[in-house]
Amino acid sequence: MQAPRVRFAPAPTGYLHVGSARSALFNWLFARRHGGQFVLRVEDTDESKKSQEFVDAIVEPLRWLGLDWDEGPYFQSQRKHLYDVAIQQLIDGGRAYFCDLSAADSQRLSAEAGLREGYHGWSRDRNVADGDGVVVRFRVPDKGSTAIEDLIRGRVEVAHDTIDDFVIRRGDGSPVFFLANAVDDHDMGISHVIRGEDLLNTTPKVKLLWEALGYGTPPRYAHLPLLVNEQRKKLSKRRDSVALSEFMADGYLPEALLNALALLGWGPPDEVEIRPMAEIVSLFSLEVVNKGSAYFDLVKLKHINNAYIKALTPTEFVEAVAPWLPAHYDLGVVEALAGEVQQRISTLSEAPGWLDWLFVDEISEYDEKAWTKAMVKGRAADRVLAELVGVLETDPFNDSGRLEASTFEVGNRLSEELGARVMSQAPLRVALTGSGAGIPLWEAMTYLGKERTLSRIAAARSRLAG
RNA sequence: GCCCCGUUCGUCCAGCGGCCUAGGACGCCGGCCUUUCACGCCGGUAACACGGGUUCGAAUCCCGUACGGGGUACCA
């Protein structure tokens, strides 16, 4: 294949969401796979939508994901002169005309004529003069049809009599998406248009304009299956929380998110799902992309993110997780315990939940269920804690193996004395961490230190007594 | 309403006429490991929407039905 040129062309309507990110990714994958170029174009034809803030909301997440573009961003708002020329060309060639009718006018005329709702070329022969508030409409051929050969869906054909003469220039003079799309894709030499299926219906319109403008061979099209929510509806910014910024804030790794997104609508032939992006690039193929919509499952995303987190070296992990840690955390301690934390979290934001007990002065709150189980119902819990104080008082706290052995020794000794199994780790854990579940105690205790260990045991004993 | 698209385990993906008594992953269930929680390992659960064709042979091709979705704007 000749080096393709593809583009990601979002409208700056607020934040970037995962559906858009997936479209960007598939364009990027296709470009990288075939040694082509990836162009970024902001479709801000509607002036009211344009805002630097919204542009940042597109660019920043793309950078974070690592979807680097080779050209752009281009802004349609800065290319109006090109659209004006194209529109004039269509008017001069009799392919477009002025119209001053409102939606209500059109609706009334349709009703009076007994036709279906829609615009039925009402102003085609009215010779409306251009002016403020006057739009330009494209004259869709009465007969025939327009077909596209979609790389994913095959032939899609739409009869012209089902397409109304659509607006290509608004009353305020700004171009509409269809027109700007055709002009830009032609001007930028786009060879493949890869986007969501929600745009499939617009493609014949763009192709009609393309032909009317004498642009020659149009780009190849590929319409990706939609990403849907649990109700199988198209992901919506309103209903669904899908902002890329949220995934960033929750502590997903960009590589993991990209890997997960690549698996929606596409799968590698060897069925190995979690793998480096370089491999995905070399395996990627547009032709085998699925046709059915896909539900973006957060549970699976978390699994993938966990896999990526576990693969980090301790140093890498500390660097990645640092933004989620309170400033008073000792990063050296975090690094030493990294592996234990990594296997327990699916997002970076969960890390403090496993570490916080190491960086506070005392336990202010105990998990009641764990307390009851280990302290109240746990056999001889107070005896265990009392004995533990005895052995730990003289322990140098520099050897995790020794701390572990000493703890179990207390449990075993009491088991023998009482003739029933006595657990020593459980009450110690609750006393030190306030919780019944957590990372292994022993190495962590060397960082917690003797002083805090003994004071926490004392606090637990007095709570038990009270 | 009209136009367009789609339909393999609960979810995501593999399958592109015989290798399929349909494979992998997530989830779920069970077990091993473990004096916490996890990780890891082992095993199990579960699907070709339905009906007609075509063919020696169909999850794979064709038609229809049902269901789902998208579009129908001076949004993109």
XYZ file of C-alpha atoms (C1' of nucleotides) in Angstrom:
542
model
C 0.000 0.000 0.000
C 1.087 3.550 -0.702
C 1.788 5.472 2.460
C -1.673 6.505 3.622
C -2.664 9.868 5.044
C -5.328 9.759 7.698
C -6.786 12.342 10.018
C -8.458 12.632 13.353
C -10.967 15.457 13.123
C -12.805 16.112 16.362
C -15.120 19.022 16.980
C -14.100 21.094 19.996
C -17.275 20.393 21.913
C -15.921 20.035 25.408
C -13.677 17.267 26.540
C -12.334 14.325 24.556
C -14.071 11.068 25.395
C -13.060 7.448 25.025
C -15.022 6.993 21.810
C -13.064 9.779 20.167
C -9.852 8.432 21.619
C -10.620 5.059 20.070
C -11.159 6.696 16.667
C -7.903 8.583 17.056
C -6.133 5.371 18.045
C -7.371 3.387 15.056
C -6.316 6.177 12.707
C -2.945 6.306 14.400
C -2.536 2.524 14.263
C -3.378 2.475 10.581
C -0.926 5.269 9.816
C 1.876 3.707 11.834
C 1.212 0.236 10.478
C 1.580 1.407 6.889
C 4.193 4.097 7.369
C 1.744 6.888 6.638
C 0.916 10.244 8.182
C -1.538 11.107 10.893
C -3.062 14.565 10.664
C -4.893 16.386 13.442
C -7.651 18.736 12.376
C -10.026 20.626 14.629
C -13.476 20.924 13.094
C -14.533 24.227 14.522
C -16.750 25.421 11.699
C -19.344 26.535 14.169
C -17.733 29.645 15.637
C -19.696 29.365 18.842
C -17.886 26.174 19.694
C -14.423 27.513 19.232
C -12.435 28.078 22.334
C -8.842 27.617 23.306
C -9.977 25.729 26.350
C -11.758 23.150 24.228
C -8.796 22.796 21.925
C -6.584 22.066 24.914
C -9.127 19.498 25.990
C -8.372 17.640 22.764
C -4.642 18.129 22.465
C -3.695 17.370 26.039
C -5.299 13.912 26.252
C -3.862 12.951 22.872
C -0.402 13.879 24.106
C -0.966 11.961 27.313
C -1.980 8.885 25.339
C 1.076 9.224 23.166
C -0.913 9.429 19.939
C 1.518 11.708 18.188
C 0.415 13.423 15.011
C 2.582 14.316 12.053
C 0.710 17.460 10.979
C -1.559 19.973 12.569
C -3.551 20.801 14.424
C -5.280 22.569 11.574
C -8.296 24.682 12.371
C -11.248 24.932 10.058
C -12.026 28.320 11.522
C -8.809 29.548 9.916
C -9.551 28.070 6.521
C -12.813 29.827 5.704
C -11.466 31.269 2.462
C -11.126 27.776 1.022
C -14.701 26.906 1.835
C -15.961 30.183 0.401
C -14.282 29.389 -2.901
C -15.770 25.910 -2.997
C -19.240 27.187 -2.167
C -19.027 29.827 -4.887
C -17.896 27.162 -7.327
C -20.934 25.062 -6.549
C -23.282 28.032 -6.903
C -21.707 29.069 -10.196
C -22.006 25.549 -11.492
C -25.669 25.361 -10.573
C -25.012 22.660 -7.996
C -26.052 24.815 -5.064
C -28.567 27.580 -4.476
C -29.658 30.177 -1.944
C -32.533 29.576 0.390
C -34.211 31.887 2.902
C -36.810 29.488 4.274
C -37.006 28.645 7.955
C -37.498 25.156 9.289
C -41.092 26.072 10.024
C -41.612 27.251 6.437
C -40.254 23.995 5.131
C -42.384 21.959 7.448
C -45.510 23.857 6.396
C -44.760 23.408 2.719
C -44.233 19.666 3.177
C -47.529 19.341 5.000
C -49.367 21.357 2.343
C -47.877 19.242 -0.419
C -48.672 16.039 1.422
C -45.020 15.034 1.465
C -42.989 13.476 4.237
C -41.241 15.784 6.644
C -38.078 17.312 5.354
C -36.826 19.815 2.838
C -38.012 19.169 -0.687
C -35.914 21.570 -2.718
C -38.366 24.386 -2.091
C -36.030 27.174 -3.107
C -34.425 25.486 -6.086
C -36.200 27.699 -8.597
C -37.109 30.692 -6.480
C -33.958 32.630 -7.403
C -33.402 33.816 -3.869
C -30.746 36.499 -3.601
C -27.881 36.095 -1.183
C -28.073 38.110 1.992
C -27.957 38.073 5.710
C -29.517 34.908 7.101
C -29.658 33.260 3.694
C -28.228 29.749 3.530
C -26.733 27.813 0.643
C -28.095 24.370 -0.068
C -26.634 21.630 -2.206
C -28.805 20.446 -5.066
C -28.919 16.686 -4.574
C -29.528 14.827 -7.842
C -33.154 13.688 -8.159
C -32.370 10.298 -9.550
C -29.824 7.623 -8.912
C -27.852 6.816 -5.827
C -24.458 7.214 -4.260
C -22.503 4.247 -3.019
C -19.359 3.968 -0.963
C -17.131 0.949 -0.601
C -16.511 0.871 3.101
C -13.350 -0.972 4.126
C -15.153 -2.488 7.087
C -18.761 -2.731 5.963
C -18.516 -3.250 2.260
C -20.837 -1.486 -0.175
C -23.241 1.027 1.296
C -25.661 2.624 -1.132
C -28.084 5.465 -0.523
C -30.759 6.575 -2.984
C -30.675 10.286 -3.790
C -34.387 10.737 -3.211
C -33.820 9.976 0.465
C -31.303 12.794 0.819
C -32.727 16.290 1.150
C -30.965 19.311 -0.271
C -28.739 19.932 2.697
C -27.265 23.189 3.921
C -23.595 23.731 3.120
C -23.331 27.339 4.286
C -25.154 28.768 7.228
C -27.021 32.042 7.364
C -24.044 33.640 9.063
C -21.768 32.626 6.207
C -19.966 29.795 8.003
C -19.546 26.461 6.219
C -21.235 23.304 7.420
C -19.339 20.138 8.312
C -20.104 18.246 5.069
C -18.582 20.944 2.919
C -15.562 21.661 5.089
C -14.951 17.934 5.310
C -14.808 17.438 1.556
C -12.675 20.519 0.983
C -10.186 19.663 3.722
C -9.870 15.980 2.987
C -9.146 16.899 -0.611
C -6.816 19.755 0.233
C -4.914 17.718 2.789
C -4.599 14.701 0.545
C -6.384 12.369 2.947
C -6.372 8.828 1.569
C -8.418 7.055 4.237
C -11.207 8.362 6.404
C -11.527 6.278 9.551
C -14.274 7.321 11.974
C -17.285 6.168 13.931
C -20.314 4.513 12.419
C -22.455 7.417 13.555
C -21.030 9.295 10.590
C -21.828 6.639 8.016
C -24.979 8.425 6.912
C -23.122 11.633 6.215
C -20.616 10.005 3.903
C -22.784 9.943 0.778
C -23.387 13.672 1.206
C -19.691 14.374 1.457
C -19.045 12.163 -1.542
C -21.692 14.011 -3.548
C -19.955 17.299 -2.770
C -16.599 15.745 -3.579
C -17.806 14.789 -7.032
C -19.577 18.088 -7.639
C -16.344 19.897 -6.854
C -14.489 17.769 -9.379
C -12.082 16.396 -6.826
C -11.532 13.063 -8.544
C -11.101 9.836 -6.631
C -12.461 10.182 -3.104
C -10.716 8.739 -0.056
C -11.404 5.204 1.100
C -13.800 5.077 4.007
C -13.851 2.848 7.069
C -16.579 3.235 9.664
C -15.717 1.814 13.053
C -18.299 0.109 15.256
C -19.656 2.402 17.932
C -18.635 2.229 21.557
C -21.793 1.822 23.610
C -22.870 1.906 27.243
C -24.580 -0.870 29.172
C -27.880 0.027 27.539
C -26.129 -0.420 24.193
C -26.558 3.215 23.318
C -23.855 5.314 21.746
C -21.543 6.680 24.417
C -22.716 10.126 25.315
C -20.935 12.860 27.179
C -24.124 13.693 28.992
C -25.105 10.251 30.246
C -21.845 8.398 30.540
C -18.725 9.341 32.403
C -16.259 8.839 29.639
C -14.008 11.880 29.748
C -10.409 10.996 29.148
C -9.512 13.406 31.926
C -11.328 11.135 34.359
C -9.247 8.165 33.328
C -6.153 10.277 33.827
C -7.298 11.389 37.257
C -8.206 7.874 38.354
C -4.709 6.654 37.648
C -4.966 4.600 34.501
C -1.719 4.252 32.605
C -1.990 5.609 29.066
C -0.430 2.440 27.648
C -3.060 0.334 29.396
C -5.932 2.469 28.212
C -4.615 2.363 24.662
C -4.205 -1.407 24.857
C -7.768 -1.783 26.107
C -9.151 0.540 23.452
C -7.348 -1.365 20.708
C -9.237 -4.462 21.793
C -12.627 -2.930 21.066
C -13.604 -3.849 17.540
C -10.317 -5.526 16.856
C -8.364 -8.489 18.196
C -4.954 -9.899 17.361
C -5.031 -13.164 15.412
C -2.929 -14.954 18.021
C -5.346 -13.978 20.799
C -2.663 -12.405 22.978
C -4.482 -9.391 24.343
C -2.066 -7.567 26.608
C 1.008 -6.576 24.655
C 3.207 -3.610 23.737
C 1.800 -1.042 21.335
C 4.601 -1.763 18.882
C 3.256 -5.282 18.479
C -0.294 -4.050 18.110
C 0.872 -1.703 15.378
C 2.521 -4.522 13.452
C -0.518 -6.773 13.827
C -3.189 -4.181 13.123
C -5.467 -4.457 10.129
C -8.471 -2.331 9.302
C -10.085 -4.965 7.118
C -10.706 -7.329 10.020
C -12.283 -4.768 12.323
C -15.668 -5.888 13.654
C -18.960 -4.478 12.502
C -20.922 -4.788 15.732
C -20.859 -2.149 18.444
C -18.799 -2.773 21.565
C -19.414 -2.185 25.237
C -16.453 -0.601 26.975
C -16.169 -2.700 30.119
C -14.485 -0.919 33.006
C -13.846 -4.220 34.781
C -11.697 -5.469 31.956
C -9.967 -2.108 31.699
C -9.013 -2.439 35.354
C -7.628 -5.883 34.766
C -5.473 -4.592 31.945
C -4.380 -1.573 33.951
C -3.399 -3.838 36.837
C -1.302 -5.919 34.472
C 0.521 -2.806 33.296
C 1.017 -1.582 36.860
C 2.443 -4.936 37.925
C 4.891 -4.841 35.040
C 6.425 -1.575 36.284
C 9.773 -1.685 38.068
C 9.662 -0.271 41.630
C 11.318 2.924 40.444
C 8.890 3.319 37.562
C 6.007 2.629 39.871
C 7.014 5.306 42.378
C 7.361 7.814 39.588
C 3.960 6.923 38.201
C 2.121 6.831 41.507
C 3.716 9.870 43.146
C 1.015 12.314 41.987
C -1.564 10.311 43.916
C 0.421 10.219 47.157
C 0.179 12.813 49.930
C 3.302 14.913 50.222
C 4.326 13.498 53.598
C 4.773 9.956 52.277
C 8.337 8.683 52.278
C 8.902 7.670 48.655
C 11.821 5.484 49.662
C 9.476 3.380 51.765
C 6.935 3.320 48.947
C 9.590 2.054 46.585
C 10.676 -0.653 49.006
C 7.103 -1.925 49.270
C 6.199 -1.237 45.649
C 5.694 -4.826 44.547
C 3.222 -5.522 47.323
C 1.170 -2.485 46.406
C 1.364 -3.011 42.658
C -0.286 -6.403 42.757
C -3.164 -5.058 44.825
C -4.275 -2.015 42.873
C -5.993 -1.636 39.542
C -5.622 2.135 39.406
C -2.872 4.325 40.824
C -5.356 6.276 42.913
C -5.884 3.174 45.057
C -2.300 3.145 46.298
C -2.730 5.361 49.387
C -5.398 2.994 50.663
C -2.742 0.331 51.157
C -0.001 2.558 52.485
C -1.531 5.245 54.603
C -1.109 3.434 57.938
C 2.635 3.667 57.480
C 2.614 7.432 57.345
C 0.315 8.457 60.170
C 1.092 8.853 63.864
C -1.682 6.674 65.154
C -4.658 4.650 64.013
C -7.726 6.824 64.440
C -10.243 4.416 63.021
C -10.498 0.643 63.072
C -12.464 -1.474 60.651
C -15.151 -2.791 63.003
C -15.618 -6.119 61.270
C -11.914 -6.804 61.333
C -11.712 -5.646 64.950
C -14.460 -7.989 66.032
C -13.015 -10.916 64.155
C -9.414 -10.570 65.279
C -9.709 -8.915 68.669
C -13.091 -9.815 70.155
C -13.631 -13.255 68.693
C -9.985 -13.995 68.042
C -8.653 -16.411 70.606
C -6.623 -14.824 73.393
C -6.038 -11.653 71.423
C -5.025 -9.625 74.444
C -2.589 -12.324 75.563
C -1.092 -12.346 72.094
C -0.632 -8.585 72.118
C 0.847 -8.636 75.593
C 3.374 -11.316 74.675
C 4.166 -9.504 71.443
C 5.080 -6.392 73.405
C 7.518 -8.505 75.348
C 9.412 -9.825 72.347
C 9.205 -6.691 70.219
C 10.574 -4.448 72.961
C 13.972 -5.978 72.512
C 13.761 -6.458 68.731
C 16.018 -4.162 66.670
C 13.360 -3.887 63.924
C 15.878 -4.337 61.174
C 15.032 -7.845 60.025
C 11.621 -8.645 58.591
C 12.253 -12.391 58.812
C 12.950 -12.099 62.503
C 9.819 -10.044 63.136
C 7.756 -12.637 61.301
C 9.305 -15.528 63.182
C 8.860 -13.818 66.542
C 5.211 -13.116 65.876
C 4.398 -16.658 64.853
C 6.372 -18.004 67.751
C 4.029 -16.199 70.132
C 1.031 -17.686 68.369
C 2.476 -21.168 68.381
C 3.485 -21.005 72.018
C 0.018 -19.924 73.123
C -1.576 -22.538 70.877
C 0.312 -25.211 72.742
C -0.460 -23.730 76.122
C -4.203 -23.380 75.451
C -4.562 -26.479 73.362
C -6.187 -24.595 70.496
C -4.956 -22.674 67.519
C -4.045 -19.105 68.419
C -3.473 -16.638 65.584
C -0.941 -13.923 66.220
C -0.737 -12.154 62.892
C -4.376 -11.107 62.822
C -4.509 -9.065 66.042
C -1.130 -7.539 65.307
C -2.315 -6.470 61.868
C -5.483 -4.887 63.178
C -3.552 -3.095 65.911
C -0.997 -1.697 63.478
C -3.114 -0.970 60.429
C -6.689 -0.770 61.693
C -7.662 -3.210 58.973
C -7.895 -6.951 58.508
C -6.427 -6.919 55.030
C -3.285 -5.402 53.677
C 0.249 -5.815 52.484
C 2.499 -8.227 54.405
C 3.394 -6.795 57.807
C 7.007 -7.750 58.348
C 8.986 -5.568 56.014
C 6.521 -2.755 56.493
C 7.089 -2.976 60.262
C 10.763 -2.227 59.832
C 9.677 1.113 58.373
C 6.916 1.692 60.881
C 9.529 1.300 63.619
C 9.511 0.055 67.169
C 8.072 3.143 68.774
C 4.929 3.364 66.639
C 4.486 -0.411 66.717
C 4.487 -0.562 70.498
C 2.251 2.477 70.928
C -0.295 1.044 68.505
C -0.343 -2.261 70.332
C -0.874 -0.378 73.574
C -3.688 1.642 72.030
C -5.379 -1.503 70.780
C -5.074 -3.169 74.177
C -6.663 -0.282 75.983
C -9.460 -0.168 73.399
C -9.948 -3.897 73.972
C -10.056 -3.395 77.705
C -12.422 -0.432 77.444
C -42.349 7.379 9.915
C -38.239 7.152 6.373
C -32.968 5.912 5.340
C -28.588 3.243 6.829
C -25.848 -0.321 9.822
C -25.479 -4.455 12.940
C -26.471 -9.528 15.630
C -20.562 -15.790 18.224
C -20.310 -17.255 25.957
C -22.940 -11.945 30.894
C -18.746 -8.679 28.419
C -14.580 -8.050 24.725
C -12.225 -10.683 21.004
C -10.744 -15.468 17.627
C -13.291 -17.888 13.544
C -13.179 -15.378 7.012
C -16.943 -23.341 3.750
C -14.481 -28.798 6.134
C -8.884 -27.982 11.324
C -15.438 -26.169 15.458
C -17.909 -32.047 19.946
C -16.694 -23.243 18.440
C -10.941 -21.072 20.876
C -8.776 -16.957 24.111
C -9.477 -12.935 27.691
C -12.466 -10.429 31.622
C -16.176 -11.805 35.112
C -18.286 -15.625 38.004
C -17.820 -20.598 40.632
C -14.503 -24.393 42.733
C -9.509 -25.932 44.159
C -4.069 -25.353 45.189
C -0.644 -21.901 47.531
C -1.088 -18.725 52.102
C -1.439 -17.625 60.019
C -4.322 -11.228 56.325
C -5.759 -9.338 51.665
C -3.758 -10.107 47.134
C -0.581 -12.240 43.270
C 0.294 -16.873 40.969
C -1.251 -21.765 39.401
C -5.112 -25.582 38.216
C -10.160 -26.707 36.943
C -15.290 -25.388 35.828
C -19.461 -22.254 33.900
C -21.311 -20.057 29.473
C -22.580 -18.352 22.853
C -22.985 -19.188 16.678
C -30.767 -14.452 17.339
C -34.657 -17.225 14.419
C -36.480 -19.343 9.700
C -35.546 -20.605 4.815
C -32.141 -21.531 0.961
C -27.032 -22.596 -1.742
C -23.452 -26.707 -0.943
C -21.201 -33.360 -0.316
C -20.445 -29.948 3.906
C -22.296 -23.284 6.905
C -20.879 -19.853 12.785
C -18.755 -18.728 8.039
C -22.324 -17.447 1.386
C -27.650 -15.680 -0.108
C -32.812 -14.233 1.261
C -36.426 -13.189 4.906
C -38.027 -12.316 10.042
C -37.094 -10.642 14.860
C -34.386 -7.685 17.908
C -30.721 -3.807 18.704
C -28.323 0.597 17.124
C -27.171 5.005 14.152
C -29.034 8.949 11.179
C -32.914 11.973 9.689
C -30.401 20.050 12.236
C -28.303 26.586 9.705
C -24.242 19.769 15.570
C -20.235 17.066 13.998
